[in-house]
């Protein structure tokens, strides 16, 4: 996230304490930071293991790392390509590799109880147990009266309090290049 926002950021690869000078060090070039992140994600993929029997089904495991690796590599590859930074192919290749592994493990998209993709995706927002939804790699478990939320119905029905007001929508241009009232 910091690289996405700022480009060059401090890279710290040692444990810090409140007196560590590295905490206030200079920015490290983007290439060094992103190459280091890539190497660490690749290491995590090979070494994390899948300890579902010990940690439960919903735990950070290889599939979670592959998803993070795919997403990170795609973002960095496109950034590098469209900003002329070079090395984009290395990241595109890594994104494709991680994505292909995930697509092999999860060959279909969740379609929901009615068999329709769009309804199925909306259903994911209101289901009580995402552990039963095929293709969900990592999720937050909600427990009634302990760990809850109230946003499922808002997302599902699109009745959100921060939607764009009509006067803002009216400012957008139509296909002919004019505003809606012209």
Coordinates of C-alpha atoms in Angstrom, one line a residue:
X1 CA 0.0 0.0 0.0
X2 CA 2.8 2.4 0.8
X3 CA 4.6 1.7 -2.4
X4 CA 1.4 2.3 -4.3
X5 CA 0.9 5.6 -2.7
X6 CA 4.4 7.0 -2.4
X7 CA 6.7 5.0 -4.7
X8 CA 10.0 5.1 -2.8
X9 CA 9.5 4.2 0.8
X10 CA 11.8 3.2 3.7
X11 CA 12.6 -0.5 3.6
X12 CA 13.4 -2.0 7.0
X13 CA 14.3 -5.7 7.3
X14 CA 15.4 -5.8 10.9
X15 CA 13.5 -5.7 14.2
X16 CA 13.1 -2.1 15.4
X17 CA 12.7 -0.6 18.8
X18 CA 11.9 2.9 19.9
X19 CA 15.5 4.0 19.6
X20 CA 16.3 2.4 16.2
X21 CA 17.7 4.9 13.7
X22 CA 16.4 2.8 10.8
X23 CA 12.8 3.8 11.8
X24 CA 13.6 7.3 10.6
X25 CA 15.8 6.3 7.7
X26 CA 15.7 7.6 4.1
X27 CA 13.5 6.3 1.4
X28 CA 14.5 3.2 -0.5
X29 CA 14.1 3.1 -4.3
X30 CA 10.8 1.5 -5.4
X31 CA 12.6 -1.2 -7.4
X32 CA 14.5 -2.4 -4.3
X33 CA 11.4 -2.4 -2.2
X34 CA 9.1 -4.2 -4.7
X35 CA 11.8 -6.8 -5.5
X36 CA 12.2 -7.4 -1.8
X37 CA 8.4 -7.8 -1.4
X38 CA 8.3 -10.2 -4.3
X39 CA 11.1 -12.4 -2.9
X40 CA 9.4 -12.5 0.5
X41 CA 6.1 -13.5 -1.0
X42 CA 7.7 -16.2 -3.0
X43 CA 9.5 -17.5 0.1
X44 CA 6.2 -17.4 2.0
X45 CA 4.5 -19.5 -0.7
X46 CA 7.2 -22.2 -0.5
X47 CA 7.4 -22.2 3.3
X48 CA 4.1 -21.4 4.8
X49 CA 2.6 -24.9 4.7
X50 CA -1.0 -25.8 5.1
X51 CA -1.8 -26.5 8.8
X52 CA -5.6 -26.7 8.6
X53 CA -5.7 -29.6 11.0
X54 CA -3.9 -27.5 13.6
X55 CA -5.1 -24.0 12.8
X56 CA -8.5 -24.6 11.3
X57 CA -9.8 -24.2 7.7
X58 CA -9.8 -20.4 7.7
X59 CA -6.1 -19.6 8.2
X60 CA -3.4 -17.9 6.2
X61 CA -2.1 -20.7 4.0
X62 CA -0.5 -21.1 0.6
X63 CA -3.6 -20.2 -1.3
X64 CA -3.8 -16.9 0.6
X65 CA -0.2 -16.1 -0.2
X66 CA -0.8 -17.0 -3.8
X67 CA -3.7 -14.6 -4.0
X68 CA -1.6 -11.8 -2.4
X69 CA 1.3 -12.6 -4.7
X70 CA -0.9 -12.5 -7.8
X71 CA -2.5 -9.2 -6.8
X72 CA 0.8 -7.6 -5.9
X73 CA 2.6 -8.8 -9.0
X74 CA -0.2 -7.6 -11.3
X75 CA -0.2 -4.1 -9.7
X76 CA 3.5 -3.7 -9.9
X77 CA 3.8 -5.1 -13.4
X78 CA 1.2 -2.7 -14.8
X79 CA 2.8 0.2 -12.9
X80 CA 6.2 -0.6 -14.2
X81 CA 4.9 -1.1 -17.8
X82 CA 2.9 2.1 -18.0
X83 CA 5.5 4.2 -16.2
X84 CA 8.5 2.9 -18.2
X85 CA 10.3 1.5 -15.2
X86 CA 11.4 -1.8 -16.8
X87 CA 11.2 -5.3 -15.4
X88 CA 7.4 -5.5 -15.9
X89 CA 7.7 -8.9 -17.6
X90 CA 9.2 -10.4 -14.4
X91 CA 6.1 -9.4 -12.4
X92 CA 3.6 -10.3 -15.2
X93 CA 5.1 -13.8 -15.3
X94 CA 4.9 -14.2 -11.6
X95 CA 1.3 -13.0 -11.6
X96 CA 0.4 -15.4 -14.3
X97 CA 2.1 -18.3 -12.5
X98 CA 0.4 -17.6 -9.1
X99 CA -3.0 -17.0 -10.8
X100 CA -2.8 -20.3 -12.8
X101 CA -2.1 -22.2 -9.6
X102 CA -5.1 -20.6 -8.0
X103 CA -7.3 -21.2 -11.0
X104 CA -6.4 -24.8 -11.0
X105 CA -7.4 -25.2 -7.4
X106 CA -10.6 -23.1 -7.8
X107 CA -11.7 -23.8 -11.4
X108 CA -15.2 -22.2 -11.2
X109 CA -16.6 -19.1 -9.8
X110 CA -19.2 -19.3 -7.1
X111 CA -22.7 -19.3 -8.6
X112 CA -24.9 -19.2 -5.6
X113 CA -27.9 -21.4 -4.8
X114 CA -29.8 -20.2 -7.9
X115 CA -27.0 -21.1 -10.3
X116 CA -26.6 -17.5 -11.5
X117 CA -23.2 -15.8 -11.2
X118 CA -24.5 -12.3 -10.4
X119 CA -27.0 -13.5 -7.8
X120 CA -24.4 -15.8 -6.3
X121 CA -21.9 -12.9 -5.8
X122 CA -24.5 -10.8 -4.1
X123 CA -25.5 -13.8 -2.0
X124 CA -21.9 -14.0 -0.7
X125 CA -22.4 -10.7 1.1
X126 CA -25.3 -12.0 3.1
X127 CA -24.4 -15.6 3.8
X128 CA -23.8 -16.5 7.4
X129 CA -20.9 -18.8 6.8
X130 CA -18.4 -18.1 4.0
X131 CA -16.6 -21.3 4.9
X132 CA -19.3 -23.1 3.0
X133 CA -18.9 -21.0 -0.2
X134 CA -16.8 -22.6 -2.9
X135 CA -13.8 -20.6 -4.0
X136 CA -13.6 -18.3 -0.9
X137 CA -9.9 -18.5 0.1
X138 CA -9.9 -16.4 3.3
X139 CA -12.7 -14.8 5.1
X140 CA -13.7 -13.2 8.4
X141 CA -15.8 -15.4 10.7
X142 CA -18.7 -13.6 12.4
X143 CA -20.1 -14.9 15.7
X144 CA -23.5 -13.8 16.9
X145 CA -23.3 -11.4 19.8
X146 CA -19.5 -11.6 19.8
X147 CA -18.1 -10.6 16.4
X148 CA -20.8 -9.1 14.3
X149 CA -21.4 -6.5 11.6
X150 CA -24.4 -4.8 10.1
X151 CA -23.2 -4.1 6.5
X152 CA -24.3 -7.2 4.7
X153 CA -27.9 -6.0 4.1
X154 CA -26.6 -2.5 3.1
X155 CA -24.2 -3.9 0.5
X156 CA -26.7 -6.4 -0.8
X157 CA -29.6 -3.9 -1.2
X158 CA -27.4 -1.0 -2.4
X159 CA -29.1 1.3 0.2
X160 CA -25.9 2.9 1.4
X161 CA -25.8 6.3 3.0
X162 CA -22.8 7.5 0.9
X163 CA -24.3 7.0 -2.5
X164 CA -23.8 9.7 -5.1
X165 CA -26.7 12.2 -5.0
X166 CA -28.7 12.9 -8.2
X167 CA -27.2 16.3 -8.9
X168 CA -23.8 14.7 -9.0
X169 CA -24.9 11.9 -11.3
X170 CA -26.5 14.6 -13.6
X171 CA -23.0 16.3 -14.0
X172 CA -21.6 13.2 -15.8
X173 CA -21.5 13.4 -19.6
X174 CA -23.7 11.3 -21.8
X175 CA -22.4 9.3 -24.8
X176 CA -22.9 12.4 -27.1
X177 CA -20.5 14.4 -24.7
X178 CA -23.3 16.6 -23.3
X179 CA -24.6 16.6 -19.7
X180 CA -27.9 14.9 -19.0
X181 CA -29.9 18.2 -19.0
X182 CA -28.6 19.5 -22.4

